[in-house]
XYZ file of C-alpha atoms in Angstrom:
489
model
C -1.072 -33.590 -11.383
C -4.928 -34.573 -13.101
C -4.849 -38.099 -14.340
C -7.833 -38.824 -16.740
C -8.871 -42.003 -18.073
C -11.497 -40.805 -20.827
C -13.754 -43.365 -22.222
C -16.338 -43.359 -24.642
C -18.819 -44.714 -21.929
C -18.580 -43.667 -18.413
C -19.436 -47.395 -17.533
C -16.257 -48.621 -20.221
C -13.696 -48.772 -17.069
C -15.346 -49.809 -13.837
C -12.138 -49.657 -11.687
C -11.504 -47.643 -9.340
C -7.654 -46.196 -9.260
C -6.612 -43.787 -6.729
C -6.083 -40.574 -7.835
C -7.601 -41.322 -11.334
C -10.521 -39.173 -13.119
C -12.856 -41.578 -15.024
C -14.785 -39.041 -17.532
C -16.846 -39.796 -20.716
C -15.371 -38.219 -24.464
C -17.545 -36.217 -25.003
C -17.186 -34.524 -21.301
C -13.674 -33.764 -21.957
C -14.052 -32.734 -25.743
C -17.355 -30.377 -24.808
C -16.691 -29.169 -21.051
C -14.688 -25.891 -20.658
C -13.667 -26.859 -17.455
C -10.971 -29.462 -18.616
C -9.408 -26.622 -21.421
C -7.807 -25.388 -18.129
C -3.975 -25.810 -18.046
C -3.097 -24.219 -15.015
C -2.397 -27.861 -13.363
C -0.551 -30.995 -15.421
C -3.000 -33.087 -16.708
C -2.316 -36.800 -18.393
C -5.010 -38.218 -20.897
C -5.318 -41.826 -21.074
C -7.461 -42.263 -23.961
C -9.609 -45.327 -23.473
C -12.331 -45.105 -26.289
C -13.380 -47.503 -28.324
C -11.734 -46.357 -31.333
C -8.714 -44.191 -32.697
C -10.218 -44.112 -36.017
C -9.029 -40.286 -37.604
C -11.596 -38.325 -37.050
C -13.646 -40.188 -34.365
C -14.211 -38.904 -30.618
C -11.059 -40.887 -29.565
C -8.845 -39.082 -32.802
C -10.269 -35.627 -31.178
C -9.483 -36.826 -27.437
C -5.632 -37.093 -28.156
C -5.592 -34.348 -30.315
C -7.386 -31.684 -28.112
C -5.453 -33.429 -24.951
C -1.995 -32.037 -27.207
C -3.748 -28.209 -28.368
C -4.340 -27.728 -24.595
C -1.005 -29.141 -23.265
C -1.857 -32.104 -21.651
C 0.090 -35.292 -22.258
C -2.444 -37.750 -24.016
C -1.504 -41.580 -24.388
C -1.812 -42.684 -26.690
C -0.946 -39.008 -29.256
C -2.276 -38.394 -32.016
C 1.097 -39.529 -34.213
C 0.610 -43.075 -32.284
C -3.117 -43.447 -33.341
C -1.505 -42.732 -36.824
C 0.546 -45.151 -36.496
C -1.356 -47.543 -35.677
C -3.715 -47.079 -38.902
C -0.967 -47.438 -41.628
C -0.907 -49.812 -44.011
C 2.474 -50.972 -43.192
C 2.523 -51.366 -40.046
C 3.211 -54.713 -39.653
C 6.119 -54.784 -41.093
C 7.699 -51.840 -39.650
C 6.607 -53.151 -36.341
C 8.120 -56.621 -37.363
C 11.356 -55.041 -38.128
C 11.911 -52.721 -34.877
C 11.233 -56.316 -32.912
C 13.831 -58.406 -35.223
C 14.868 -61.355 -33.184
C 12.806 -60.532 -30.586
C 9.653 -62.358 -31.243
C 11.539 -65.887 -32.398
C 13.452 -65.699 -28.890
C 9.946 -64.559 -26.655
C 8.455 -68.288 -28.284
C 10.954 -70.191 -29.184
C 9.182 -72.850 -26.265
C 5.766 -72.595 -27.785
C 4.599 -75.264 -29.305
C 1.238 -74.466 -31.309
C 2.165 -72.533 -34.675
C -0.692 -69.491 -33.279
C -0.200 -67.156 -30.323
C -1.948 -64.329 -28.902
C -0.792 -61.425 -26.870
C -3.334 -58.880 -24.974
C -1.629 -56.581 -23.493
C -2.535 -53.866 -20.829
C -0.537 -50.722 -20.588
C 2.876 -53.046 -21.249
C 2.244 -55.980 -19.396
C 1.190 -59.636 -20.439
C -2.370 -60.705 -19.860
C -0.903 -63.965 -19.297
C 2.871 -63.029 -18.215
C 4.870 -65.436 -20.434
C 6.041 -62.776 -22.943
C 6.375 -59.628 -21.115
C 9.514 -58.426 -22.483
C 8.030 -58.573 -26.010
C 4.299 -57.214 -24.539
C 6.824 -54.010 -23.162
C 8.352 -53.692 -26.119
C 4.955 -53.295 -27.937
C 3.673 -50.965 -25.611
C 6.766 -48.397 -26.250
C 6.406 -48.703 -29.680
C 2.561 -48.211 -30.093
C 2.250 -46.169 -26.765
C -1.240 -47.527 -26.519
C -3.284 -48.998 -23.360
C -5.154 -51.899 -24.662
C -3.241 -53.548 -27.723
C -3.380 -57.144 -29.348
C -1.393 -58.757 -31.187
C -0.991 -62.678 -33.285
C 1.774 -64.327 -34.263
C 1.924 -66.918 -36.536
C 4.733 -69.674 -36.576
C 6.135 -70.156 -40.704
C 9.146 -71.457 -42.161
C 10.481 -72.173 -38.807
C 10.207 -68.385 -37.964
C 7.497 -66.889 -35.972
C 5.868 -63.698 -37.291
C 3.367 -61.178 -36.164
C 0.374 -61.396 -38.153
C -1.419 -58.538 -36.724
C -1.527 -55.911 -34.162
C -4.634 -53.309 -33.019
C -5.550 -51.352 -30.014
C -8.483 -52.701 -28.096
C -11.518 -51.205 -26.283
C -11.401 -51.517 -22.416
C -15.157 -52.340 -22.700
C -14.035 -55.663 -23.900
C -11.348 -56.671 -21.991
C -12.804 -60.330 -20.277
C -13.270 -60.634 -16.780
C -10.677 -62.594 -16.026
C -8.542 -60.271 -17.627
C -9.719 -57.405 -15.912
C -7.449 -57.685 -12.605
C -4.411 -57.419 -14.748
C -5.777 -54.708 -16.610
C -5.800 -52.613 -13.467
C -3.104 -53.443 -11.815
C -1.008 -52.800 -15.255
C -2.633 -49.167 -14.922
C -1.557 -48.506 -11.573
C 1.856 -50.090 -12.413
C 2.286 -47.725 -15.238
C 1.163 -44.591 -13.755
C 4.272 -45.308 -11.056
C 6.834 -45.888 -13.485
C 5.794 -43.570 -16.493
C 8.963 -44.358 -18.519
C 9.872 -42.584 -21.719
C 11.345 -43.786 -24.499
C 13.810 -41.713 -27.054
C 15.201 -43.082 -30.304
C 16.729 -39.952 -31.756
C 19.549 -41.088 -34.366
C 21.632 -38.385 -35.901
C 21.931 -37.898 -39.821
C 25.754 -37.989 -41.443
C 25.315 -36.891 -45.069
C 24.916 -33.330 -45.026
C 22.207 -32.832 -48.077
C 18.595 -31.599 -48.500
C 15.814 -33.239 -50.084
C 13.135 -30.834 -51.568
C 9.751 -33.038 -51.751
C 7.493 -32.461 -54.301
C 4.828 -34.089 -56.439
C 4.820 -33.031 -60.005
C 1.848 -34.421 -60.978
C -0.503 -32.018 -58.289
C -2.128 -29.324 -59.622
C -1.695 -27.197 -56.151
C 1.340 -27.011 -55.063
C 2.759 -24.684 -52.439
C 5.867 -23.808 -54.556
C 5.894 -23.161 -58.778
C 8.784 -24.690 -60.838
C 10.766 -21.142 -60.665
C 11.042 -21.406 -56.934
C 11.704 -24.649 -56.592
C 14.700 -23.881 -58.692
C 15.642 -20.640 -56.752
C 15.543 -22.740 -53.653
C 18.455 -25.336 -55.007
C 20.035 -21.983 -55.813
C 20.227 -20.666 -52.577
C 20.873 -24.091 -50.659
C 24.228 -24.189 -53.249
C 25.180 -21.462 -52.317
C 24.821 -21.578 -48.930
C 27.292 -25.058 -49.556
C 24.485 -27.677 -49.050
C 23.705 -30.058 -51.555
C 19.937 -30.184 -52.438
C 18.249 -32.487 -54.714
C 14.253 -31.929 -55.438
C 12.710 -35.562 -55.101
C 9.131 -36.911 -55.701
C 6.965 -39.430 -53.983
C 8.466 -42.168 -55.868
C 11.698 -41.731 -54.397
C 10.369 -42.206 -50.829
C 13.002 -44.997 -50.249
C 15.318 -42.380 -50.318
C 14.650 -40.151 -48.192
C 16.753 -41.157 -45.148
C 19.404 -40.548 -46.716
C 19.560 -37.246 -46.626
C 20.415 -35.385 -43.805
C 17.184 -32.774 -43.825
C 14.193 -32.832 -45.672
C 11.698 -29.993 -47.004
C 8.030 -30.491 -48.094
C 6.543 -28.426 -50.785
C 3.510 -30.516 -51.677
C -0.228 -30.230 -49.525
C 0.193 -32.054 -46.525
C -2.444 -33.785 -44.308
C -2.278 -36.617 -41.217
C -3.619 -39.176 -43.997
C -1.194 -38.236 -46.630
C 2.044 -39.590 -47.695
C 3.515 -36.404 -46.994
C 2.942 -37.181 -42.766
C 4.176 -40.700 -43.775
C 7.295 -39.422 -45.156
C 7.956 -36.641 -42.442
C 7.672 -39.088 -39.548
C 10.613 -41.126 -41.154
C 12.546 -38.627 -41.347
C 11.866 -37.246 -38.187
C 12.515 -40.355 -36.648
C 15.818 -40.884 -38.492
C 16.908 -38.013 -36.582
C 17.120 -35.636 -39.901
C 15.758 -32.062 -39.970
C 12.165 -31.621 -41.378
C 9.747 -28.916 -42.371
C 6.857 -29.127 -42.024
C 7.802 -31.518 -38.991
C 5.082 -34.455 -38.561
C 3.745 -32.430 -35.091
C 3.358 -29.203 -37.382
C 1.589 -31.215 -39.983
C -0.755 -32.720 -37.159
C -1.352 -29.445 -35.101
C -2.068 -27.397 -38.477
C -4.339 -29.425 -40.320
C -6.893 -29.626 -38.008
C -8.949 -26.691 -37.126
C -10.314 -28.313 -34.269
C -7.017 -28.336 -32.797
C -6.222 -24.676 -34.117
C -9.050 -23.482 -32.492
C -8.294 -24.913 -29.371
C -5.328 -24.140 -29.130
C -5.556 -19.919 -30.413
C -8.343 -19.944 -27.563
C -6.270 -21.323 -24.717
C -3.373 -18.527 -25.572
C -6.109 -15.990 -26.002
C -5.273 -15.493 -29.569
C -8.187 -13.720 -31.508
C -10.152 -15.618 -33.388
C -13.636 -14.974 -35.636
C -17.063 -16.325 -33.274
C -16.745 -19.891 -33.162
C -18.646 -23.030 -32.342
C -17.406 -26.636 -32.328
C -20.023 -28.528 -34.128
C -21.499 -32.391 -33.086
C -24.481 -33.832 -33.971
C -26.320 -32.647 -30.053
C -25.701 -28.685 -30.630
C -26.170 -28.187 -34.458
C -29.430 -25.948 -33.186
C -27.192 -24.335 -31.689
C -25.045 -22.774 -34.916
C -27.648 -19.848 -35.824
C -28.414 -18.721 -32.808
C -24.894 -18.235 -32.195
C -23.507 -16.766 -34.946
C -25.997 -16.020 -37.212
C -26.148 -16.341 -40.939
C -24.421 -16.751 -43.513
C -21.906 -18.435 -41.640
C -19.001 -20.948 -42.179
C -18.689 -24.369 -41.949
C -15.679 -25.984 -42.120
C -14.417 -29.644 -42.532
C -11.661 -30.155 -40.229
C -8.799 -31.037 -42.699
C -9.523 -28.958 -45.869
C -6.677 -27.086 -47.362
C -6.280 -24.737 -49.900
C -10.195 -22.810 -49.183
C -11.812 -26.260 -50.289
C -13.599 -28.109 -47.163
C -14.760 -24.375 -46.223
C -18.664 -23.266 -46.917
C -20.125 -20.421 -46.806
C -24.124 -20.943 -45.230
C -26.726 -18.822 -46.436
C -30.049 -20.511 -45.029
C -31.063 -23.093 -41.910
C -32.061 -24.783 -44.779
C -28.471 -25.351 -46.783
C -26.961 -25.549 -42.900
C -28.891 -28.757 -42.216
C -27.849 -30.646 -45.262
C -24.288 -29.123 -45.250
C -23.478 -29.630 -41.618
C -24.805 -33.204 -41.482
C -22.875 -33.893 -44.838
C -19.741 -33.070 -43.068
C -20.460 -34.772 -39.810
C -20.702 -38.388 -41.445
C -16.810 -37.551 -42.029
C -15.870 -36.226 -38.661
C -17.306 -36.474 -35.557
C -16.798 -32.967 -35.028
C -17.190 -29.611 -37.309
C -16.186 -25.948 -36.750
C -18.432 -23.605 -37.774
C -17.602 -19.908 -37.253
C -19.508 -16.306 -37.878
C -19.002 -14.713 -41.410
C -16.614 -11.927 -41.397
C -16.034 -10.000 -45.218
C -13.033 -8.750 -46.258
C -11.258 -7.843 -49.088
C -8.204 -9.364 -48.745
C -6.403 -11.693 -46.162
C -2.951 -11.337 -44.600
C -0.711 -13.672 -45.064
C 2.654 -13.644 -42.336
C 5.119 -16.195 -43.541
C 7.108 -16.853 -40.313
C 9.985 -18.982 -40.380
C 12.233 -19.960 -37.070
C 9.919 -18.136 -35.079
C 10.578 -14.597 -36.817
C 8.473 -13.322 -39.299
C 9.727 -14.015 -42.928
C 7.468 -12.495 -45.405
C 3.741 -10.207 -45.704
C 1.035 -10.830 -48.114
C -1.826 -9.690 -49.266
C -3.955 -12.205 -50.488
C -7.277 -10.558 -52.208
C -10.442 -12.653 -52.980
C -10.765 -13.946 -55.861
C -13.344 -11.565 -58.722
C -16.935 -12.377 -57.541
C -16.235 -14.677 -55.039
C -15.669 -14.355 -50.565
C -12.687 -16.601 -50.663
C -8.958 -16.007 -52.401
C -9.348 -18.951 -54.125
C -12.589 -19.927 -55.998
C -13.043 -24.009 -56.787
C -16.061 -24.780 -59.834
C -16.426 -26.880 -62.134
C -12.814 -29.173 -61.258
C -11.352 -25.365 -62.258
C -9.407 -22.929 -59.827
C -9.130 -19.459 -59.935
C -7.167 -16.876 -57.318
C -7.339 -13.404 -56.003
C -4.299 -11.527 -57.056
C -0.744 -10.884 -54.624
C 0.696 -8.333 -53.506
C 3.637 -8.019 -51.306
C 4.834 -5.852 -48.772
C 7.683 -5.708 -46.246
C 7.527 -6.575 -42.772
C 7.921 -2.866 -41.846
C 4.806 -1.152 -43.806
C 2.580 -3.925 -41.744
C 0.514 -2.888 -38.477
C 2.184 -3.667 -35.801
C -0.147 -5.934 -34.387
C -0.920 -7.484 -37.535
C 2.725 -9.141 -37.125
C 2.500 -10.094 -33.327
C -0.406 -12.140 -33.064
C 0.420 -13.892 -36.184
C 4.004 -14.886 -35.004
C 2.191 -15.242 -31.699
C 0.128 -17.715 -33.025
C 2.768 -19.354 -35.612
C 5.081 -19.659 -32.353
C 1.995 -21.614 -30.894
C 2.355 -24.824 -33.433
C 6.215 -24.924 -32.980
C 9.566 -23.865 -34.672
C 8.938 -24.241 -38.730
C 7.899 -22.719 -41.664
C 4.057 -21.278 -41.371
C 1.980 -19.316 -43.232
C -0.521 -17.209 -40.951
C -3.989 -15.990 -42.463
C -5.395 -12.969 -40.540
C -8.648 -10.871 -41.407
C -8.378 -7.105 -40.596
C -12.040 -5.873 -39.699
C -11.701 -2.200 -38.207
C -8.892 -2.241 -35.987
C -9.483 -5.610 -35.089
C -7.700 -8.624 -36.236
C -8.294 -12.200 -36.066
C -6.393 -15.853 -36.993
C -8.078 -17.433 -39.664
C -6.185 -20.132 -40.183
C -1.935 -21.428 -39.686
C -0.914 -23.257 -42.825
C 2.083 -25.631 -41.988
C 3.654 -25.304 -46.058
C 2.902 -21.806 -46.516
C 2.985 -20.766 -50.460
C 6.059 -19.480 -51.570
C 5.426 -18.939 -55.273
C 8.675 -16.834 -57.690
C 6.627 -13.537 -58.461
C 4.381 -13.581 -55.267
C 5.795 -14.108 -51.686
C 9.283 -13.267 -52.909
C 8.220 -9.959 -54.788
C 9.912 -7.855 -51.662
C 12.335 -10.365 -50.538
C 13.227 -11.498 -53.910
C 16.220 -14.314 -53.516
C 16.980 -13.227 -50.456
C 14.202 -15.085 -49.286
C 15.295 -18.658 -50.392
C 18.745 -18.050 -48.586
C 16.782 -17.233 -45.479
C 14.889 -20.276 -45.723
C 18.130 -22.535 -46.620
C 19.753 -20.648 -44.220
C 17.907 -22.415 -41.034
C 17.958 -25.650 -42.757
C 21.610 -24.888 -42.661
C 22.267 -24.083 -39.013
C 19.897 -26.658 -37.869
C 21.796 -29.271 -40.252
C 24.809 -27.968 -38.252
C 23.418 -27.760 -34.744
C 22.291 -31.873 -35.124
C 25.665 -32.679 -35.848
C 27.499 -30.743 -33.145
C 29.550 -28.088 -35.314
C 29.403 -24.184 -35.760
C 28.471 -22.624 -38.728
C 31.269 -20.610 -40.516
């Protein structure tokens, strides 16, 4: 097994562990050599910041597209950014924290703690208990004594270039503690009310279902003897109880929709698009990655930082396209004409993200589009540009416009059209995907893997018609089923 501690600055951790890699971010982001999987590899990320986006967001989210185990992942350093987390820390703990200092006198107290343990060892059993939840090496956290109750004020991860000196013995022994015991926590709860939620948001403009099938969808999900109720994002609160939920609104890591899908998924309920789907899809750094690790084809590409920009025309030429990480729906996606427009473009988007893909310009006149759902593929699609423009959908002036539909069955598809996308779709995990190819001679390459793949009444289902909605209700059915240990009529 490869254990690497990777830190923003090779000097950030000056210990010396047996058995332990000490490599810089940028190393392990940039260097081919650590993309190899053949061995298991552990990533303790140790930068200076989680931040989404930043070199630490991209270490724990590469470690996962090349199948390493990264600590913390990228659903921690989520986590650890929301708004409420406070309070949904405060409640996991309950009594917990009056008990750990109910003999402390001062109404303040401060915890640093070091992969689990205790900088100053009177509260490790609360400094554990952190550490499972958070899954994070360097954390602190202040409590605050009010109203005869103590409560934590605040909790963060912190950089191991700061930890103190005195501090710094425990630090490392907590690391080589840890990497003996390496226990895992599960909290899996199973769902009892046997009833679908179907999220939308009726006041977005793109939405990855239209009213009619949304409606066809409670059709089939009746008759397939599930209850299913469509619900908006002010009826979050409700979620958990249901016993599955479906997302058809744009999801993204900083998006209530992620939010919402890690409740459920921790509540034990069935989800689509699952919160690891959501993460692993809407980031092409992590597509690419990953489609290059399994060999899938993919256009010419180049992962973009601000040392090899110089490096984008001479490998792919122009026009090229740049792409911001996260964009859905063909916005975030730019077509580059000139060194010129590539300059201001590229360093537009790297102010956002400390990385950029940029990949070689490849014409088409339509895209493929394989929905594949539970692994199998679902539905085909052509999806042709939209008039006078290189995308299928064309954004100006705050106004959209789309290249028209067509449908076709599985069966009048090239063969290999349908592998590599379900190849690919099987890549990001068990759910509901939408693969983009482009078909240039007999050649085809992944564009992209949406994670809520359109499914619009007159458009995906034109082949499939209804029986498309029962197939999709259908594995919400049997997975409903499988959670709660019975067999499906």
């Amino acid at each position: 097994m490869n254990i690497l501690f990777v830190v923003s600055q090779q000097q950030d951790w000056p210990f010396d562990i047996p058995g332990v890699t000490v490599i810089p971010a940028q190393t392990y982001l940039m260097d081919p050599a650590y993309g190899d999987t053949n061995t298991t590899t552990k990533v303790f990320n140790l930068c200076n910041t989680y931040r989404y986006q930043s070199q630490g967001y991209y270490v724990s989210l590469l470690a996962e597209a090349r199948g390493h185990q990264p600590l913390p992942n990228a659903q921690a350093m989520k986590d650890l950014q929301s708004d409420s987390l406070v309070q949904d820390i405060s409640e996991k703990l309950g009594d917990l924290i009056d008990c750990s200092f109910s003999r402390v006198s001062d109404d303040f107290a401060d915890l640093n703690i070091y992969f689990g343990h205790d900088a100053d060892q009177h509260h490790q059993h609360l400094s554990e208990q952190l550490f499972k939840l958070l899954r994070t090496p360097v954390l602190h956290a202040r409590f605050e004594r009010a109203n005869e109750h103590w409560h934590l004020c605040s909790i963060y991860p912190g950089s191991v270039r700061d930890i103190p000196l005195h501090h710094q013995p425990c630090a490392m022994q907590a690391a080589i503690d840890y990497l003996k015991e390496q226990k895992i926590r599960s909290n899996a709860s199973p769902s009892k009310q046997a009833s679908l939620a179907i999220l939308y948001d009726p006041q977005r403009k793109e939405l990855p279902s239209n009213p009619e099938a949304l409606r066809k969808f409670l059709e089939a999900a009746e008759l397939l003897g599930m209850h299913a109720e469509l619900i908006t994002p002010k009826d979050a609160r409700r979620v958990t109880g249901f016993d599955a939920l479906f997302i058809r609104d744009t999801t993204n890591v900083d998006h209530y929709t992620y939010q919402l899908s890690r409740q459920a998924a921790d509540a034990g309920m069935v989800v689509i698009d699952d919160p690891e789907s959501i993460l692993r899809c809407t980031n092409k750094i992590y597509l690419n990655e990953l489609l290059t690790r399994h060999h899938i084809p993919t256009p010419k590409t180049l992962v973009v930082h601000k040392g090899n920009v110089d490096q984008i025309v001479s490998t792919l030429g122009l026009p090229c396209i740049l792409k911001q990480p996260d964009g859905a729906f063909s916005s975030g996606v730019l077509k580059i004409e000139s060194e010129q427009e590539l300059l201001v473009k590229v360093n537009e988007l790297l102010k956002e993200s400390e990385l950029v893909l940029a990949q070689e310009y490849l014409p088409t006149d339509f895209d493929w589009r394989i929905g594949v759902l539970d692994q199998r593929p679902l539905f085909v699609c052509k999806y042709y540009m939209a008039p006078g423009h290189w995308q299928i959908i064309k954004h100006e002036h705050q106004r959209m416009s789309e290249g028209k539909t067509e449908a076709l069955s599985v069966g009048e598809v090239p063969d290999d059209v349908v592998k590599i996308a379900v190849q690919a779709a099987n890549l990001m995990g068990d759910g509901f995907y939408g693969v983009d190819l482009k078909q240039v001679g007999v050649q085809n390459y992944v564009i992209e893997i949406n994670d809520n793949p359109n499914v619009d009444a007159g458009n995906e289902d034109a082949v499939l018609s209804d029986a498309l909605y029962r197939e999709v209700m259908g594995v919400f059915r049997k997975r409903i089923e499988e959670r709660k240990g019975s067999v499906a009529p």
